[in-house]
CSV table of C-alpha atoms in Angstrom, one decimal:
chain,number,residue,atom,x,y,z
A,935,UNK,CA,238.8,34.4,-37.0
A,936,UNK,CA,235.1,35.5,-37.4
A,937,UNK,CA,233.4,37.7,-35.0
A,938,UNK,CA,230.0,36.0,-33.4
A,939,UNK,CA,228.0,39.1,-33.7
A,940,UNK,CA,228.7,40.1,-37.4
A,941,UNK,CA,229.9,37.1,-38.9
A,942,UNK,CA,232.4,38.3,-41.5
A,943,UNK,CA,234.5,36.0,-43.3
A,944,UNK,CA,238.1,35.3,-42.2
A,945,UNK,CA,239.1,37.1,-45.2
A,946,UNK,CA,237.1,40.5,-44.2
A,947,UNK,CA,239.1,40.2,-40.8
A,948,UNK,CA,242.6,40.0,-42.2
A,949,UNK,CA,241.6,42.9,-44.7
A,950,UNK,CA,240.4,45.1,-41.8
A,951,UNK,CA,243.5,43.8,-39.6
A,952,UNK,CA,245.7,45.1,-42.2
A,953,UNK,CA,243.8,48.3,-42.6
A,954,UNK,CA,244.5,49.0,-38.9
A,955,UNK,CA,248.3,48.8,-39.7
A,956,UNK,CA,247.9,51.2,-42.8
A,957,UNK,CA,245.9,53.9,-40.9
A,958,UNK,CA,246.9,53.4,-37.2
A,959,UNK,CA,246.0,51.6,-34.1
A,960,UNK,CA,242.8,51.1,-32.3
A,961,UNK,CA,242.3,53.7,-29.4
A,962,UNK,CA,243.4,51.5,-26.7
A,963,UNK,CA,246.5,51.0,-28.0
A,964,UNK,CA,247.2,54.5,-29.3
A,965,UNK,CA,249.7,57.1,-27.5
A,966,UNK,CA,248.3,60.2,-26.2
A,967,UNK,CA,248.2,61.7,-29.6
A,968,UNK,CA,245.8,60.9,-32.1
A,969,UNK,CA,248.1,59.2,-34.4
A,970,UNK,CA,250.9,56.3,-33.2
A,971,UNK,CA,254.2,58.0,-32.7
A,972,UNK,CA,257.2,55.9,-33.7
A,973,UNK,CA,259.3,57.6,-31.3
A,974,UNK,CA,257.3,55.7,-28.5
A,975,UNK,CA,258.1,52.3,-29.8
A,976,UNK,CA,259.9,49.9,-29.5
A,977,UNK,CA,260.8,50.6,-25.9
A,978,UNK,CA,262.5,47.5,-25.6
A,979,UNK,CA,264.1,45.0,-28.7
A,980,UNK,CA,265.2,42.4,-26.5
A,981,UNK,CA,263.6,38.9,-27.8
A,982,UNK,CA,261.7,36.8,-25.2
A,983,UNK,CA,261.9,33.2,-26.0
A,984,UNK,CA,258.6,31.8,-26.5
A,985,UNK,CA,259.7,28.2,-25.3
A,986,UNK,CA,260.5,26.6,-21.7
A,987,UNK,CA,258.8,25.3,-18.9
A,988,UNK,CA,256.2,28.5,-18.7
A,989,UNK,CA,254.7,30.3,-21.9
A,990,UNK,CA,256.0,33.6,-22.2
A,991,UNK,CA,254.0,36.7,-21.2
A,992,UNK,CA,253.0,35.8,-17.6
A,993,UNK,CA,256.2,36.7,-15.6
A,994,UNK,CA,258.3,37.5,-18.8
A,995,UNK,CA,259.3,39.8,-19.8
A,996,UNK,CA,259.6,42.1,-16.5
A,997,UNK,CA,258.3,44.9,-16.6
A,998,UNK,CA,255.6,43.8,-18.7
A,999,UNK,CA,255.6,45.3,-22.4
A,1000,UNK,CA,253.2,48.5,-22.8
A,1001,UNK,CA,250.9,47.1,-25.3
A,1002,UNK,CA,248.5,44.3,-25.3
A,1003,UNK,CA,245.9,42.6,-27.8
A,1004,UNK,CA,243.6,40.2,-26.4
A,1005,UNK,CA,241.5,38.0,-28.5
A,1006,UNK,CA,238.9,35.8,-27.2
A,1007,UNK,CA,237.4,33.1,-29.7
A,1008,UNK,CA,235.2,29.7,-29.6
A,1009,UNK,CA,236.9,26.7,-31.1
A,1010,UNK,CA,234.5,24.6,-33.6
A,1011,UNK,CA,232.6,21.8,-32.1
A,1012,UNK,CA,234.4,19.2,-34.5
A,1013,UNK,CA,237.9,20.9,-34.5
A,1014,UNK,CA,240.7,18.6,-33.3
A,1015,UNK,CA,242.3,20.7,-30.6
A,1016,UNK,CA,245.7,19.4,-30.2
A,1017,UNK,CA,246.5,20.1,-33.7
A,1018,UNK,CA,245.4,23.5,-33.6
A,1019,UNK,CA,247.1,24.2,-30.5
A,1020,UNK,CA,250.3,22.6,-32.0
A,1021,UNK,CA,250.1,24.8,-35.3
A,1022,UNK,CA,249.3,27.9,-33.3
A,1023,UNK,CA,252.7,27.3,-31.3
A,1024,UNK,CA,254.6,27.0,-34.4
A,1025,UNK,CA,253.1,30.2,-35.5
A,1026,UNK,CA,254.1,31.8,-32.3
A,1027,UNK,CA,257.8,30.6,-32.5
A,1028,UNK,CA,258.2,32.0,-36.1
A,1029,UNK,CA,256.5,35.3,-35.3
A,1030,UNK,CA,258.8,35.9,-32.1
A,1031,UNK,CA,261.8,34.8,-34.1
A,1032,UNK,CA,260.8,37.2,-36.8
A,1033,UNK,CA,260.8,34.5,-39.4
A,1034,UNK,CA,257.3,34.8,-40.5
A,1035,UNK,CA,256.7,36.5,-44.0
A,1036,UNK,CA,253.3,37.6,-42.4
A,1037,UNK,CA,255.1,40.1,-40.1
A,1038,UNK,CA,255.7,42.3,-43.3
A,1039,UNK,CA,259.1,43.5,-42.3
A,1040,UNK,CA,258.2,44.4,-38.9
A,1041,UNK,CA,260.9,43.5,-36.1
A,1042,UNK,CA,259.0,41.2,-33.5
A,1043,UNK,CA,261.3,42.7,-30.5
A,1044,UNK,CA,260.1,41.7,-27.5
A,1045,UNK,CA,256.6,40.2,-28.6
A,1046,UNK,CA,255.0,37.6,-26.6
A,1047,UNK,CA,252.0,35.6,-27.3
A,1048,UNK,CA,250.2,33.4,-24.6
A,1049,UNK,CA,247.5,31.1,-25.1
A,1050,UNK,CA,245.0,29.5,-22.8
A,1051,UNK,CA,241.9,27.3,-23.1
A,1052,UNK,CA,238.6,28.2,-21.7
A,1053,UNK,CA,236.6,25.6,-19.4
A,1054,UNK,CA,234.6,23.7,-21.9
A,1055,UNK,CA,237.7,22.5,-23.7
A,1056,UNK,CA,239.7,21.8,-20.5
A,1057,UNK,CA,236.5,19.6,-19.4
A,1058,UNK,CA,237.0,17.5,-22.6
A,1059,UNK,CA,240.8,16.7,-21.3
A,1060,UNK,CA,239.4,16.0,-17.7
A,1061,UNK,CA,236.4,17.4,-15.8
A,1062,UNK,CA,238.4,17.7,-12.6
A,1063,UNK,CA,241.5,19.3,-14.0
A,1064,UNK,CA,242.2,23.0,-12.8
A,1065,UNK,CA,240.7,25.4,-15.2
A,1066,UNK,CA,237.6,23.3,-16.0
A,1067,UNK,CA,235.4,25.5,-13.6
A,1068,UNK,CA,233.5,28.3,-15.2
A,1069,UNK,CA,233.9,31.7,-13.8
A,1070,UNK,CA,230.4,32.6,-11.7
A,1071,UNK,CA,228.6,35.8,-12.3
A,1072,UNK,CA,229.1,38.9,-9.9
A,1073,UNK,CA,227.5,42.2,-9.4
A,1074,UNK,CA,228.0,45.3,-11.4
A,1075,UNK,CA,228.3,43.3,-14.9
A,1076,UNK,CA,226.8,44.4,-17.9
A,1077,UNK,CA,228.0,41.7,-20.1
A,1078,UNK,CA,226.7,40.6,-23.6
A,1079,UNK,CA,226.3,36.7,-24.1
A,1080,UNK,CA,229.3,37.0,-26.7
A,1081,UNK,CA,231.6,38.7,-23.9
A,1082,UNK,CA,231.0,36.0,-21.4
A,1083,UNK,CA,233.3,32.9,-21.7
A,1084,UNK,CA,235.0,31.6,-24.5
A,1085,UNK,CA,237.1,28.3,-25.7
A,1086,UNK,CA,240.7,30.3,-26.5
A,1087,UNK,CA,242.6,33.2,-25.4
A,1088,UNK,CA,245.2,34.7,-27.5
A,1089,UNK,CA,247.1,37.5,-25.4
A,1090,UNK,CA,249.6,39.3,-27.6
A,1091,UNK,CA,252.1,41.8,-25.9
A,1092,UNK,CA,254.7,44.0,-27.5
A,1093,UNK,CA,256.9,47.1,-26.7
A,1094,UNK,CA,255.9,48.0,-30.5
A,1095,UNK,CA,252.2,48.7,-30.8
A,1096,UNK,CA,252.2,48.0,-34.5
A,1097,UNK,CA,253.3,44.5,-33.9
A,1098,UNK,CA,250.0,43.5,-32.3
A,1099,UNK,CA,247.5,43.6,-35.4
A,1100,UNK,CA,249.9,42.1,-37.7
A,1101,UNK,CA,250.6,39.0,-35.3
A,1102,UNK,CA,246.8,38.8,-34.6
A,1103,UNK,CA,246.3,38.7,-38.6
A,1104,UNK,CA,248.9,35.6,-38.7
A,1105,UNK,CA,247.4,33.8,-36.1
A,1106,UNK,CA,244.0,34.4,-37.4
A,1107,UNK,CA,245.3,32.9,-40.7
A,1108,UNK,CA,247.1,29.9,-39.2
A,1109,UNK,CA,243.7,29.0,-37.5
A,1110,UNK,CA,241.5,29.6,-40.3
A,1111,UNK,CA,237.8,28.6,-39.9
A,1112,UNK,CA,238.6,26.5,-37.0
A,1113,UNK,CA,237.8,29.3,-34.5
A,1114,UNK,CA,235.5,32.1,-34.3
A,1115,UNK,CA,236.3,35.2,-32.6
A,1116,UNK,CA,234.0,36.6,-29.9
A,1117,UNK,CA,235.7,39.6,-29.0
A,1118,UNK,CA,238.7,41.3,-28.6
A,1119,UNK,CA,240.4,44.2,-26.5
A,1120,UNK,CA,243.5,46.4,-27.1
A,1121,UNK,CA,245.1,48.3,-23.9
A,1122,UNK,CA,248.1,50.4,-23.2
A,1123,UNK,CA,250.1,50.5,-19.7
A,1124,UNK,CA,251.1,53.7,-18.3
A,1125,UNK,CA,254.9,54.5,-17.4
A,1126,UNK,CA,256.4,52.2,-15.0
A,1127,UNK,CA,256.7,53.8,-11.5
A,1128,UNK,CA,259.5,52.3,-9.4
A,1129,UNK,CA,257.9,50.6,-6.3
A,1130,UNK,CA,261.0,48.6,-4.8
A,1131,UNK,CA,264.4,47.5,-5.9
A,1132,UNK,CA,264.0,45.7,-9.4
A,1133,UNK,CA,260.1,45.9,-9.1
A,1134,UNK,CA,257.9,48.6,-10.9
A,1135,UNK,CA,254.1,49.3,-11.6
A,1136,UNK,CA,252.1,51.5,-14.1
A,1137,UNK,CA,249.7,54.1,-13.3
A,1138,UNK,CA,246.1,53.4,-14.4
A,1139,UNK,CA,243.6,56.0,-16.0
A,1140,UNK,CA,242.6,56.8,-12.2
A,1141,UNK,CA,246.0,58.1,-11.6
A,1142,UNK,CA,247.0,55.5,-9.2
A,1143,UNK,CA,249.9,53.0,-9.4
A,1144,UNK,CA,248.5,49.7,-10.2
A,1145,UNK,CA,249.3,46.1,-9.4
A,1146,UNK,CA,251.9,46.5,-6.8
A,1147,UNK,CA,251.0,43.3,-4.8
A,1148,UNK,CA,251.7,40.0,-6.2
A,1149,UNK,CA,253.9,36.8,-6.3
A,1150,UNK,CA,257.2,38.7,-7.2
A,1151,UNK,CA,259.6,36.2,-5.6
A,1152,UNK,CA,260.1,32.8,-7.4
A,1153,UNK,CA,258.9,31.2,-3.9
A,1154,UNK,CA,255.7,33.2,-4.2
A,1155,UNK,CA,255.3,32.1,-7.6
A,1156,UNK,CA,255.7,28.7,-7.0
A,1157,UNK,CA,253.2,28.6,-4.3
A,1158,UNK,CA,250.6,31.0,-5.6
A,1159,UNK,CA,251.1,31.3,-9.4
A,1160,UNK,CA,252.1,28.2,-11.3
A,1161,UNK,CA,250.3,24.9,-11.4
A,1162,UNK,CA,252.5,21.9,-10.1
A,1163,UNK,CA,249.8,19.4,-11.0
A,1164,UNK,CA,248.3,17.3,-12.4
A,1165,UNK,CA,251.1,16.4,-14.7
A,1166,UNK,CA,248.9,17.7,-17.9
A,1167,UNK,CA,248.8,21.1,-16.5
A,1168,UNK,CA,252.0,21.6,-14.8
A,1169,UNK,CA,253.8,24.7,-15.6
A,1170,UNK,CA,250.6,26.4,-16.5
A,1171,UNK,CA,248.4,28.7,-14.6
A,1172,UNK,CA,244.8,30.2,-14.3
A,1173,UNK,CA,244.0,33.3,-16.0
A,1174,UNK,CA,240.8,35.4,-15.1
A,1175,UNK,CA,240.0,38.3,-17.8
A,1176,UNK,CA,237.7,41.0,-17.0
A,1177,UNK,CA,237.1,44.2,-19.2
A,1178,UNK,CA,235.9,47.3,-17.0
A,1179,UNK,CA,234.5,50.6,-17.7
A,1180,UNK,CA,235.7,53.1,-15.3
A,1181,UNK,CA,233.3,56.3,-14.1
A,1182,UNK,CA,236.3,58.7,-14.6
A,1183,UNK,CA,234.2,61.8,-14.3
A,1184,UNK,CA,232.7,60.7,-11.2
A,1185,UNK,CA,236.0,59.8,-9.6
A,1186,UNK,CA,237.6,63.0,-10.7
A,1187,UNK,CA,235.0,65.1,-8.7
A,1188,UNK,CA,236.4,63.6,-5.4
A,1189,UNK,CA,239.2,65.4,-3.6
A,1190,UNK,CA,242.7,63.6,-3.9
A,1191,UNK,CA,242.3,62.8,-0.2
A,1192,UNK,CA,238.8,61.1,-1.0
A,1193,UNK,CA,240.4,59.3,-4.2
A,1194,UNK,CA,243.1,58.0,-1.8
A,1195,UNK,CA,240.5,56.6,0.9
A,1196,UNK,CA,238.7,54.8,-2.0
A,1197,UNK,CA,242.0,53.2,-2.9
A,1198,UNK,CA,243.7,53.1,0.4
A,1199,UNK,CA,246.9,54.4,-1.2
A,1200,UNK,CA,248.5,57.8,-1.7
A,1201,UNK,CA,247.8,58.6,-5.5
A,1202,UNK,CA,251.1,60.3,-6.1
A,1203,UNK,CA,253.5,57.6,-4.6
A,1204,UNK,CA,251.5,54.5,-4.3
A,1205,UNK,CA,252.5,54.3,-0.7
A,1206,UNK,CA,249.8,52.7,1.8
A,1207,UNK,CA,247.6,55.3,3.7
A,1208,UNK,CA,249.4,53.5,6.9
A,1209,UNK,CA,252.6,54.6,5.8
A,1210,UNK,CA,255.9,53.0,4.7
A,1211,UNK,CA,256.9,52.6,1.0
A,1212,UNK,CA,255.1,51.5,-2.0
A,1213,UNK,CA,255.9,48.1,-1.4
A,1214,UNK,CA,255.3,47.7,2.1
A,1215,UNK,CA,252.3,45.4,3.2
A,1216,UNK,CA,249.4,47.8,4.4
A,1217,UNK,CA,249.2,48.0,8.0
A,1218,UNK,CA,245.3,47.2,8.3
A,1219,UNK,CA,245.3,47.9,12.0
A,1220,UNK,CA,247.0,51.2,12.0
A,1221,UNK,CA,244.7,54.0,13.4
A,1222,UNK,CA,244.7,58.0,13.7
A,1223,UNK,CA,245.1,59.2,17.5
A,1224,UNK,CA,241.0,59.5,17.8
A,1225,UNK,CA,240.7,55.8,16.7
A,1226,UNK,CA,240.0,55.9,13.1
A,1227,UNK,CA,241.5,53.6,10.8
A,1228,UNK,CA,244.1,55.3,8.5
A,1229,UNK,CA,242.9,52.7,5.7
A,1230,UNK,CA,239.2,53.0,5.7
A,1231,UNK,CA,237.1,49.7,6.1
A,1232,UNK,CA,235.7,50.0,2.5
A,1233,UNK,CA,239.2,51.0,1.0
A,1234,UNK,CA,240.0,48.8,-2.0
A,1235,UNK,CA,243.5,47.7,-0.5
A,1236,UNK,CA,241.8,46.3,2.7
A,1237,UNK,CA,238.9,44.6,0.7
A,1238,UNK,CA,241.3,42.9,-1.6
A,1239,UNK,CA,243.8,42.0,0.9
A,1240,UNK,CA,244.9,38.4,0.6
A,1241,UNK,CA,245.5,37.9,4.4
A,1242,UNK,CA,242.1,39.5,4.9
A,1243,UNK,CA,240.3,37.0,2.7
A,1244,UNK,CA,242.6,33.9,3.3
A,1245,UNK,CA,243.6,33.2,-0.4
A,1246,UNK,CA,247.1,33.4,-2.2
A,1247,UNK,CA,248.6,36.1,-4.2
A,1248,UNK,CA,247.5,37.1,-8.0
A,1249,UNK,CA,249.5,38.2,-10.3
A,1250,UNK,CA,247.7,41.1,-11.6
A,1251,UNK,CA,248.1,43.0,-14.5
A,1252,UNK,CA,246.1,45.9,-15.9
A,1253,UNK,CA,245.8,47.7,-19.2
A,1254,UNK,CA,244.0,51.0,-19.7
A,1255,UNK,CA,241.6,51.0,-22.5
A,1256,UNK,CA,239.9,53.7,-24.7
A,1257,UNK,CA,237.4,51.7,-26.7
A,1258,UNK,CA,234.6,50.9,-26.3
A,1259,UNK,CA,234.8,53.1,-23.3
A,1260,UNK,CA,237.4,54.4,-20.6
A,1261,UNK,CA,238.3,51.8,-18.4
A,1262,UNK,CA,240.9,48.9,-18.0
A,1263,UNK,CA,241.4,45.2,-19.1
A,1264,UNK,CA,242.3,43.6,-16.0
A,1265,UNK,CA,244.0,40.1,-15.9
A,1266,UNK,CA,245.0,38.2,-13.1
A,1267,UNK,CA,247.0,34.9,-12.9
A,1268,UNK,CA,246.7,32.5,-10.0
A,1269,UNK,CA,247.1,28.6,-9.6
A,1270,UNK,CA,243.5,28.3,-8.0
A,1271,UNK,CA,240.7,30.1,-9.6
A,1272,UNK,CA,239.2,30.6,-5.9
A,1273,UNK,CA,242.0,33.1,-5.1
A,1274,UNK,CA,240.0,35.3,-7.6
A,1275,UNK,CA,236.5,34.2,-7.0
A,1276,UNK,CA,236.9,34.6,-3.2
A,1277,UNK,CA,238.5,38.0,-3.4
A,1278,UNK,CA,236.1,39.5,-5.8
A,1279,UNK,CA,233.0,37.9,-3.6
A,1280,UNK,CA,234.6,39.9,-0.4
A,1281,UNK,CA,235.1,42.9,-2.6
A,1282,UNK,CA,231.6,42.9,-3.9
A,1283,UNK,CA,229.9,43.6,-0.5
A,1284,UNK,CA,231.7,46.9,0.3
A,1285,UNK,CA,234.7,47.8,-2.0
A,1286,UNK,CA,234.5,51.5,-2.4
A,1287,UNK,CA,236.2,51.3,-5.8
A,1288,UNK,CA,233.9,48.7,-7.2
A,1289,UNK,CA,231.2,51.4,-7.1
A,1290,UNK,CA,233.2,53.4,-10.0
A,1291,UNK,CA,233.5,50.2,-12.5
A,1292,UNK,CA,231.1,48.3,-14.5
A,1293,UNK,CA,232.4,44.7,-16.0
A,1294,UNK,CA,231.7,44.3,-19.7
A,1295,UNK,CA,233.5,41.2,-20.5
A,1296,UNK,CA,234.4,38.5,-18.3
A,1297,UNK,CA,236.2,34.8,-18.8
A,1298,UNK,CA,238.5,32.5,-17.3
A,1299,UNK,CA,241.2,30.3,-19.1
A,1300,UNK,CA,243.8,27.7,-18.3
A,1301,UNK,CA,247.0,29.2,-19.4
A,1302,UNK,CA,248.9,26.0,-21.1
A,1303,UNK,CA,252.3,24.9,-19.8
A,1304,UNK,CA,255.4,25.7,-21.7
A,1305,UNK,CA,256.2,24.2,-25.0
A,1306,UNK,CA,259.2,23.3,-27.2
A,1307,UNK,CA,260.1,21.5,-30.5
A,1308,UNK,CA,259.6,18.1,-28.9
A,1309,UNK,CA,256.5,19.0,-26.9
A,1310,UNK,CA,254.0,20.8,-28.9
A,1311,UNK,CA,251.7,23.7,-27.3
A,1312,UNK,CA,249.0,21.8,-25.7
A,1313,UNK,CA,250.3,18.3,-26.3
A,1314,UNK,CA,250.0,17.3,-22.5
A,1315,UNK,CA,246.1,17.9,-22.3
A,1316,UNK,CA,245.3,17.4,-26.1
A,1317,UNK,CA,247.7,14.5,-27.4
């Protein structure tokens, strides 16, 4: 891979990635100390099968791994996409099995690699296919040209943060000069907080439990998450990637009560301001005795509520970041891009939380259907 802004050689990238392994991790993947603490990883050593109807790294494992590295790249205009994806799928299988020598002896543990293709590539397979539409622009964006859009998403997750740059280097080596990196972002999830039986969610940099609501049951995932057709995309999903800076300093000046009014949940527990448990659906009609809404009109949970907007549920996954600025890498998975675009459009008008965010990167990708030995990655779209 080569970065679009500085154009180093692929060898330079591999050398730089190896240096990250030698001296430490990027800030977004670090522990709270300045240097990686091996006692903090791996949290889980249970392998996650990379093959099946769906790619790993969306609903599996559960809960999601603590560390992520997302790489967004472009594919050369003359590159045969089918063979490229098939080779990447083979590399993923070897990396997750621990048989790739480029792991340099590191056990993969619960490593997952999830690969998606951007709208330009999807349109070459079929202009009407899900995933062919570009993501529109929204307010509160400060996005450089190279940080908007892209042809290829490689999402790498693991409990052991050291595995991430090593896996990225191996995949870069396999892709060679056929792809050119646009940007990358590492991130880390906070400790998981139980919100219901079998369901947990992490805290974000604002101190709130993040990602409670989503398609958590099999029925909800079939309805709102996975694509069921057309045949070339069945088993895939649509991902939206948004990197956001958070104004932590200004948010911290608010009282806890005011912070909770911005979000619509209690900070300590994740419980909606309308009451119940963290997993309870917010009661948007609940009022105080003097007639004020318990969940303010501009609270995030009200403005983003799927029933209010009339859309399906998004599987939302956020990773806190430290570089290039404190913030988060927000990813949502849904089977209809309009679920995201309608939600953000509704939030854009008067969501109190958005006033503390600035989006600095944005893209959407079709997460390819699952693969196996007989059906290479991407074969249904790019035979």
